PDB file of N, CA and C in Angstrom:
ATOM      1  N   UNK U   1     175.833  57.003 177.914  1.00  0.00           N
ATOM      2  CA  UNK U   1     176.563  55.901 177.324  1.00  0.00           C
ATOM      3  C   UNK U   1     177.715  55.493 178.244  1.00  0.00           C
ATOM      4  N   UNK U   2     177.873  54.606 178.197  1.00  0.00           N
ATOM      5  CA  UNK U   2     179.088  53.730 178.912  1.00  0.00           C
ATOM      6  C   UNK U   2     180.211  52.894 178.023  1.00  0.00           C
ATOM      7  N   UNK U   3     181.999  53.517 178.794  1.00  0.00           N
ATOM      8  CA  UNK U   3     182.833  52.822 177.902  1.00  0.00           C
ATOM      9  C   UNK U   3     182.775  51.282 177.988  1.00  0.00           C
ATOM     10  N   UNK U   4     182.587  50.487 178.898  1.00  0.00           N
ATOM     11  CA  UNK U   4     182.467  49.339 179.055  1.00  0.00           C
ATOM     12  C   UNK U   4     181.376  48.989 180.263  1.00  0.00           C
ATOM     13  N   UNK U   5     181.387  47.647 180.009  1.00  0.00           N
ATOM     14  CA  UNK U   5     180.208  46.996 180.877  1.00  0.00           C
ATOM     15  C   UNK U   5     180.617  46.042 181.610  1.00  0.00           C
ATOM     16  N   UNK U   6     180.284  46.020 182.958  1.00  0.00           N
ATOM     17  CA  UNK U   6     180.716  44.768 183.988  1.00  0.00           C
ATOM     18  C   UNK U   6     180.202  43.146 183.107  1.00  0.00           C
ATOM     19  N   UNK U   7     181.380  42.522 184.032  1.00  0.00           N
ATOM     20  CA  UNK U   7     181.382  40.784 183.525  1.00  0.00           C
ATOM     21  C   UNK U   7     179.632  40.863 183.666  1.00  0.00           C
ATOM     22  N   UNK U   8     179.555  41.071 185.295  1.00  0.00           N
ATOM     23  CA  UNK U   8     178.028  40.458 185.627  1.00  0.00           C
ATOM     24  C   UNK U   8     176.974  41.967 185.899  1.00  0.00           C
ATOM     25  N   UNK U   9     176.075  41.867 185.165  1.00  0.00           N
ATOM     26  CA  UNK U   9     174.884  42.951 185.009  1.00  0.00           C
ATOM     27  C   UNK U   9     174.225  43.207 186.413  1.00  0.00           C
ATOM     28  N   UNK U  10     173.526  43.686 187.552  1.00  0.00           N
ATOM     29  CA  UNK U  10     172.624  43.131 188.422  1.00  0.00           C
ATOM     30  C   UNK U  10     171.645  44.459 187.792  1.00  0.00           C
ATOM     31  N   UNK U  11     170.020  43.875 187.559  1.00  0.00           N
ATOM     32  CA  UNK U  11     169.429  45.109 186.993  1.00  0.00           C
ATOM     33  C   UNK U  11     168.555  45.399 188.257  1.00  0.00           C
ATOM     34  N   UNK U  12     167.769  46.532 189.184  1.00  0.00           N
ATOM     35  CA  UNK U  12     167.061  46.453 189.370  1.00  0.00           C
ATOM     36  C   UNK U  12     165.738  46.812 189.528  1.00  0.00           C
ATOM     37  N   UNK U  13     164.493  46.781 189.069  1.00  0.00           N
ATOM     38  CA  UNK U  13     163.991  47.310 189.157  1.00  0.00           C
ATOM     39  C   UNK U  13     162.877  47.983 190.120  1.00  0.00           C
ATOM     40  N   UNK U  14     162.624  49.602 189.664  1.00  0.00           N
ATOM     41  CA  UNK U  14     161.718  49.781 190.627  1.00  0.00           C
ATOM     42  C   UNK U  14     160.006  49.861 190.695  1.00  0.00           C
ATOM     43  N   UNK U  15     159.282  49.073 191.825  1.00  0.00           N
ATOM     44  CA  UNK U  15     158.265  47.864 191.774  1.00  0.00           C
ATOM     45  C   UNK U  15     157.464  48.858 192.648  1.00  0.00           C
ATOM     46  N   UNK U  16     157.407  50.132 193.064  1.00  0.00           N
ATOM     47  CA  UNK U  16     156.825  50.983 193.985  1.00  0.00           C
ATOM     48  C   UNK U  16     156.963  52.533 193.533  1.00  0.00           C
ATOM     49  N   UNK U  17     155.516  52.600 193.501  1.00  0.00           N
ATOM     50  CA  UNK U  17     155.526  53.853 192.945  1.00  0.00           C
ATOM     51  C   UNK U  17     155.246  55.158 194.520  1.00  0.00           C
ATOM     52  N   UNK U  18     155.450  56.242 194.238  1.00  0.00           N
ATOM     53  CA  UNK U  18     155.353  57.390 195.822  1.00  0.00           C
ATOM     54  C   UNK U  18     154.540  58.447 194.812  1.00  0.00           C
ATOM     55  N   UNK U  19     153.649  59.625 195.254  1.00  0.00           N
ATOM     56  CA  UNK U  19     152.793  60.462 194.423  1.00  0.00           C
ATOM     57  C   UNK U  19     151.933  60.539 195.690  1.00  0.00           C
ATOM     58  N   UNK U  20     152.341  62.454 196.145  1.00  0.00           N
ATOM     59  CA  UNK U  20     151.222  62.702 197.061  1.00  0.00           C
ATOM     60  C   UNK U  20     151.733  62.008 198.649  1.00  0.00           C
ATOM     61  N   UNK U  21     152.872  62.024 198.707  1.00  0.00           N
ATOM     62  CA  UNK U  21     152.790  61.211 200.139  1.00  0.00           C
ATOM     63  C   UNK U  21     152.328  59.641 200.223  1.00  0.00           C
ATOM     64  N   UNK U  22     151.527  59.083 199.516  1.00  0.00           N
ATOM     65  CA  UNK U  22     151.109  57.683 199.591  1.00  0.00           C
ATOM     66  C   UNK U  22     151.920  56.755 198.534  1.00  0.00           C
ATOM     67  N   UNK U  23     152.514  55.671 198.800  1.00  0.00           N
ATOM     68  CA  UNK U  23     153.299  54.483 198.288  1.00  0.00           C
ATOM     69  C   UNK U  23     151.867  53.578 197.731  1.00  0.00           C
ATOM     70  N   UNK U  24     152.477  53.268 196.725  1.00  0.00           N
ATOM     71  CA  UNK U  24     151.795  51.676 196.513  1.00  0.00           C
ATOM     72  C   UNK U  24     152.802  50.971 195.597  1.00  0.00           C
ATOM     73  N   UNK U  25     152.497  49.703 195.117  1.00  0.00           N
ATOM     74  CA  UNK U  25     153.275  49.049 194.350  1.00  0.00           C
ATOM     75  C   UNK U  25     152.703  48.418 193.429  1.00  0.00           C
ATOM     76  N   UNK U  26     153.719  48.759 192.270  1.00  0.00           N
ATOM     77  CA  UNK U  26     153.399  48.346 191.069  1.00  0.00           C
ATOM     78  C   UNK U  26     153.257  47.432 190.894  1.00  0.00           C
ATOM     79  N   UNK U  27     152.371  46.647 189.995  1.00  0.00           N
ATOM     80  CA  UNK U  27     151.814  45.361 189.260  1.00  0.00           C
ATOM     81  C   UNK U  27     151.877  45.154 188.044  1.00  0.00           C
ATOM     82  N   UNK U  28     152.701  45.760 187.159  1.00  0.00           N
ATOM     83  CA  UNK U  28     153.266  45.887 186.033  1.00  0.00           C
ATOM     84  C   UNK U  28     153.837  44.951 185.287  1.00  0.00           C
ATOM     85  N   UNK U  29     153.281  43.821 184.606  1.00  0.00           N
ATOM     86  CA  UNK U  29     153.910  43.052 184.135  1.00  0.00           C
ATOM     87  C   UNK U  29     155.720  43.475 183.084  1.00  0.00           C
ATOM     88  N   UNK U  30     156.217  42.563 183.668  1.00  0.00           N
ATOM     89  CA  UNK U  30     157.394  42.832 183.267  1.00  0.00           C
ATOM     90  C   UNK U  30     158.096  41.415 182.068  1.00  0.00           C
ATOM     91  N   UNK U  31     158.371  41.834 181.143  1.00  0.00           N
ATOM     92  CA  UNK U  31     158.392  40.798 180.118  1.00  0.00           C
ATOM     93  C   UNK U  31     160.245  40.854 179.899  1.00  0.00           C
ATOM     94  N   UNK U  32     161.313  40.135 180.320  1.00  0.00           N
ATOM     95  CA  UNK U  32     162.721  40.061 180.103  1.00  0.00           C
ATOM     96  C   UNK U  32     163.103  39.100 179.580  1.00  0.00           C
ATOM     97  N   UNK U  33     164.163  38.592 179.050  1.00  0.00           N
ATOM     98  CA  UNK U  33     164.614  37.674 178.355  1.00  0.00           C
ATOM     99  C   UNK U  33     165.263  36.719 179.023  1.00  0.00           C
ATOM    100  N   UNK U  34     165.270  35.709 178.873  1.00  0.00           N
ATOM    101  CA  UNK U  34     166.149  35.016 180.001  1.00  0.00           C
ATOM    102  C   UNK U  34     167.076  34.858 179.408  1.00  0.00           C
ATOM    103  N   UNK U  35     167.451  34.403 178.337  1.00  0.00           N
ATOM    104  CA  UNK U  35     168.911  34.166 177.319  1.00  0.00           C
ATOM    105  C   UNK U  35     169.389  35.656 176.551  1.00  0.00           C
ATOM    106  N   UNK U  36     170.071  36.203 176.088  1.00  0.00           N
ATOM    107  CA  UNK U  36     170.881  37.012 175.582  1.00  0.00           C
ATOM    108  C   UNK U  36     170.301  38.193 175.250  1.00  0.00           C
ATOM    109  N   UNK U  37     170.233  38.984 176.530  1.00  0.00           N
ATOM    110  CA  UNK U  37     169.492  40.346 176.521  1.00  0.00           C
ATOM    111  C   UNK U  37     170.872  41.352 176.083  1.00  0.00           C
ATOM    112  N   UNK U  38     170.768  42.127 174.885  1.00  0.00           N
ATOM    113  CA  UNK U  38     171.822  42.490 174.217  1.00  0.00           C
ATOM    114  C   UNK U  38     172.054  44.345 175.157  1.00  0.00           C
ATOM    115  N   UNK U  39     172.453  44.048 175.849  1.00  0.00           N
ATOM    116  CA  UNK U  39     172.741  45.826 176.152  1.00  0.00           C
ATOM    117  C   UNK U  39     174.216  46.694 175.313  1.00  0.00           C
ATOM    118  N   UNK U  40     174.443  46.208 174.301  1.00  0.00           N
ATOM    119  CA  UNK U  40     175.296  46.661 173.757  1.00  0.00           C
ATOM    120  C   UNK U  40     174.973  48.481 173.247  1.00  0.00           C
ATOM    121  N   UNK U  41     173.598  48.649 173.168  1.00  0.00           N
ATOM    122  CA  UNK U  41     173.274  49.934 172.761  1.00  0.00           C
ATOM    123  C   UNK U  41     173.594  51.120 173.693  1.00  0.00           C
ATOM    124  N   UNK U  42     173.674  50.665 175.002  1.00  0.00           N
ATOM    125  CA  UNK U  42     174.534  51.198 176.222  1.00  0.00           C
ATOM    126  C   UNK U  42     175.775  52.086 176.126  1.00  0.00           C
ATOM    127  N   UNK U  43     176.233  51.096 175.095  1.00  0.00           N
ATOM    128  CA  UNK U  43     178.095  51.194 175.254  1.00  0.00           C
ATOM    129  C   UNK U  43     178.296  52.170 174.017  1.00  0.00           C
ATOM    130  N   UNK U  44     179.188  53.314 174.575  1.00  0.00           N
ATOM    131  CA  UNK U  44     179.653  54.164 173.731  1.00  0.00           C
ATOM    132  C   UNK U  44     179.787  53.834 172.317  1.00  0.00           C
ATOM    133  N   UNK U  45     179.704  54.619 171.354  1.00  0.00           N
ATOM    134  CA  UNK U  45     179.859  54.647 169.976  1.00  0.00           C
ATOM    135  C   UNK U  45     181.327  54.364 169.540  1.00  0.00           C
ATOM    136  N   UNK U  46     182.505  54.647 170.546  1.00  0.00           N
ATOM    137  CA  UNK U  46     183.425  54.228 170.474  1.00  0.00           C
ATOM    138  C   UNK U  46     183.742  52.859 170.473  1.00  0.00           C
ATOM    139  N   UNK U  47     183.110  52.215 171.160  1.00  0.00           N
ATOM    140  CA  UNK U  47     182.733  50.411 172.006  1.00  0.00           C
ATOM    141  C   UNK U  47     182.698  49.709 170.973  1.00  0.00           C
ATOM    142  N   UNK U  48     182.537  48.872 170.351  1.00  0.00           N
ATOM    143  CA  UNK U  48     182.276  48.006 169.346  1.00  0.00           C
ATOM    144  C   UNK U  48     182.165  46.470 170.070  1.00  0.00           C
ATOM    145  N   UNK U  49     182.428  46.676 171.502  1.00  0.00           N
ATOM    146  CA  UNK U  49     181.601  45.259 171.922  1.00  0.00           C
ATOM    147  C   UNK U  49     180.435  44.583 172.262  1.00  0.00           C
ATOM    148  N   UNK U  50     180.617  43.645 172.059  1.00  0.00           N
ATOM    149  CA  UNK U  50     178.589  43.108 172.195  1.00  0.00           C
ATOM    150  C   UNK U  50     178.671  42.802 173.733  1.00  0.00           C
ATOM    151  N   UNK U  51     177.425  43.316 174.183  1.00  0.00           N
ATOM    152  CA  UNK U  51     177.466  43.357 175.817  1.00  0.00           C
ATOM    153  C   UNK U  51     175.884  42.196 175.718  1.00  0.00           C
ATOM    154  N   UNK U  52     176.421  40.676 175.584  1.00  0.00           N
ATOM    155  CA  UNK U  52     175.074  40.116 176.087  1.00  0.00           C
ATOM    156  C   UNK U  52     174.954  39.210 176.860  1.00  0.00           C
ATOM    157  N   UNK U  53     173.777  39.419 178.122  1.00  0.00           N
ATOM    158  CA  UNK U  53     174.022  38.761 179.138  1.00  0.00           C
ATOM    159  C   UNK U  53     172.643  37.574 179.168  1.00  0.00           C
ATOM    160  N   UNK U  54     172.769  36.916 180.364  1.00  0.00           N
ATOM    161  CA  UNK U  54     171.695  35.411 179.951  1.00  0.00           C
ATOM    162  C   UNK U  54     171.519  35.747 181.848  1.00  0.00           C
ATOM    163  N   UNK U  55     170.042  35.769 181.652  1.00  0.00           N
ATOM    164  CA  UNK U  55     169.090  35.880 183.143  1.00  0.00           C
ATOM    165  C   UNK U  55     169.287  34.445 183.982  1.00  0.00           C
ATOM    166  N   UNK U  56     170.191  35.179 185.257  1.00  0.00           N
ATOM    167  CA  UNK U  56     170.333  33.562 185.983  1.00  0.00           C
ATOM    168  C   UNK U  56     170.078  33.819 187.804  1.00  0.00           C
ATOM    169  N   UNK U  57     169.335  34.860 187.788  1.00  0.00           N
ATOM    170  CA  UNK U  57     168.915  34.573 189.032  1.00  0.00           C
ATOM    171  C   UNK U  57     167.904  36.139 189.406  1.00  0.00           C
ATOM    172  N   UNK U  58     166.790  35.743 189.428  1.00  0.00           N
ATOM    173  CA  UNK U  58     165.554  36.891 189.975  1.00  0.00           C
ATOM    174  C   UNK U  58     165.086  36.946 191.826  1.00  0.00           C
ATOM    175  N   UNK U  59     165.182  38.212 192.174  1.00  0.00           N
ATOM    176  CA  UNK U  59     164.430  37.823 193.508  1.00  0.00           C
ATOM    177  C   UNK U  59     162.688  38.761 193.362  1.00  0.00           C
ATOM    178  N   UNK U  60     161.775  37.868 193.946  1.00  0.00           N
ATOM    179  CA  UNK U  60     160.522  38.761 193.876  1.00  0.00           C
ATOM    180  C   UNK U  60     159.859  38.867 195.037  1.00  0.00           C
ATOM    181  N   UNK U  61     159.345  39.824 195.454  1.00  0.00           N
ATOM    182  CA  UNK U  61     158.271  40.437 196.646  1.00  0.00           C
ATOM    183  C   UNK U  61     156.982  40.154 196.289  1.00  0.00           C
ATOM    184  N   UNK U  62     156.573  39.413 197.066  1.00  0.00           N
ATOM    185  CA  UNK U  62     155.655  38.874 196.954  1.00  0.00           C
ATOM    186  C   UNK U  62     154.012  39.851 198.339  1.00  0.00           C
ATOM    187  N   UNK U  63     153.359  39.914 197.942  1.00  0.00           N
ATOM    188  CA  UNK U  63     152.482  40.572 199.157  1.00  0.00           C
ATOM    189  C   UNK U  63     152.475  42.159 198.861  1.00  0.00           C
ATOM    190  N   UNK U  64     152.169  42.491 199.777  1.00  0.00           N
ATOM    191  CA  UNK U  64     151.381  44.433 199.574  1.00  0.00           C
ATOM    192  C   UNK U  64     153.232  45.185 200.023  1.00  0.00           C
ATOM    193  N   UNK U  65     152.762  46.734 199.904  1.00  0.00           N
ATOM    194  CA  UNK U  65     153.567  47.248 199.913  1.00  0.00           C
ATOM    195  C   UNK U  65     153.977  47.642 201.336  1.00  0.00           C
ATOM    196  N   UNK U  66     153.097  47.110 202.481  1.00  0.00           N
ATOM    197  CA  UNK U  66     153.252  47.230 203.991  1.00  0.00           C
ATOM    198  C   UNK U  66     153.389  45.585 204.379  1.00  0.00           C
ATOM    199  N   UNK U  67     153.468  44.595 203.856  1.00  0.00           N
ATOM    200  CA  UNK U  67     153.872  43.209 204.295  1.00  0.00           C
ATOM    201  C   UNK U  67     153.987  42.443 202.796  1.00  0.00           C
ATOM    202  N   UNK U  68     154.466  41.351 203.346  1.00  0.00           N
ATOM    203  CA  UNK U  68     154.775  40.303 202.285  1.00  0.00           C
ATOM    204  C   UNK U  68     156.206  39.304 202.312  1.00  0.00           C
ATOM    205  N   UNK U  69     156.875  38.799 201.278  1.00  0.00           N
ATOM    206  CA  UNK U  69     158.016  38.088 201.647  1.00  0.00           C
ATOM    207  C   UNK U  69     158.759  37.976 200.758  1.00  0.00           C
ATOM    208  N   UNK U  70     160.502  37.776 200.481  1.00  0.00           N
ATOM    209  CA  UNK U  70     160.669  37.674 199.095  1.00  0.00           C
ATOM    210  C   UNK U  70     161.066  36.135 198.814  1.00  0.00           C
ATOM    211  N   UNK U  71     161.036  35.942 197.530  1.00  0.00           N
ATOM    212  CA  UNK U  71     161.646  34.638 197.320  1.00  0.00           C
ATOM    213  C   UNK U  71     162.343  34.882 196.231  1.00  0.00           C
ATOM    214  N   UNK U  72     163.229  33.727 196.019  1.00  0.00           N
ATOM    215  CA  UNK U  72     164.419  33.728 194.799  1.00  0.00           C
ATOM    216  C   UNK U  72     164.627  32.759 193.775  1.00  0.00           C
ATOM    217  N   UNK U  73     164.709  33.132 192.885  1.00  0.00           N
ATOM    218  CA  UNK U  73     165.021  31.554 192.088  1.00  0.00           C
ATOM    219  C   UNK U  73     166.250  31.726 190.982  1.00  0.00           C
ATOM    220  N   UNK U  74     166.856  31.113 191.317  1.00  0.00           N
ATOM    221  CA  UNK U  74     168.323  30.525 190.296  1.00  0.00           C
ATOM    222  C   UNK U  74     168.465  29.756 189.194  1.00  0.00           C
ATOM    223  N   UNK U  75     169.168  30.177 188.251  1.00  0.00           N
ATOM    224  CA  UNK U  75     168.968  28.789 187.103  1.00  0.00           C
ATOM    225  C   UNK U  75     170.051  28.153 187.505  1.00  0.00           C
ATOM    226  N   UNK U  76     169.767  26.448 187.701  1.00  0.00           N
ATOM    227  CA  UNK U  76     171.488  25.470 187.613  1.00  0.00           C
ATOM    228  C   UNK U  76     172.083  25.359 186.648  1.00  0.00           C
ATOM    229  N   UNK U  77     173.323  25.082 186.890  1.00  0.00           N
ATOM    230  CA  UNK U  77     173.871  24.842 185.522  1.00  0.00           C
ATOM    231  C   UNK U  77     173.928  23.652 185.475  1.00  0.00           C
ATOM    232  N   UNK U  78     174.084  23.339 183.980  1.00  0.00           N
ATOM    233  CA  UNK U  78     173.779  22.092 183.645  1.00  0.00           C
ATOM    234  C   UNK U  78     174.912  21.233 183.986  1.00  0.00           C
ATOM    235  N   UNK U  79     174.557  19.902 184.653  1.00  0.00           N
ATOM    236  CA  UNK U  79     175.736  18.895 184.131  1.00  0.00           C
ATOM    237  C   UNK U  79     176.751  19.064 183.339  1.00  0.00           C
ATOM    238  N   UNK U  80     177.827  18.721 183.227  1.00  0.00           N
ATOM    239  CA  UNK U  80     178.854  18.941 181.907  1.00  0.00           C
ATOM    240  C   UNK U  80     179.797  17.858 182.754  1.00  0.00           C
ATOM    241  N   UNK U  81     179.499  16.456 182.405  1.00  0.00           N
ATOM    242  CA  UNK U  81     180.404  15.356 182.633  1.00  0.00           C
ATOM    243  C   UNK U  81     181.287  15.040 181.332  1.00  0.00           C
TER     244      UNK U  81
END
């Protein structure tokens, strides 16, 4: 458990599995929230704050676990004239 939680989350996960000396990489569909993923269950029993954050930028590897490339994508923010 944790007394508090940073402004900004970075999660990351791991996409490569090792067993036996040989690597490969996982293909594991991964299902996240993009709006208000609540990690408040994190935070100490003492905590009583809501820790929820909104998905605004993924990078992914694309290709095998000996080549490939990554790419990134960002959400904009909206206009606010």
């Amino acid at each position: 458990r944790f007394n508090s939680l940073p402004r900004v989350a970075i999660i990351q996960l791991k996409r490569f599995s090792y067993s036996n000396g040989l690597r490969r990489k996982l293909d594991t569909f991964v299902d996240y929230p993009t709006d208000e993923l609540d990690l408040s269950g994190l935070l100490s029993s003492s905590n009583k704050e809501k820790a929820i954050y909104d998905l605004i930028a993924v990078s992914n590897h694309i290709g095998s676990i000996a080549s490939g490339h990554y790419t990134a994508y960002a959400r904009q923010e909206p206009n606010v004239d």
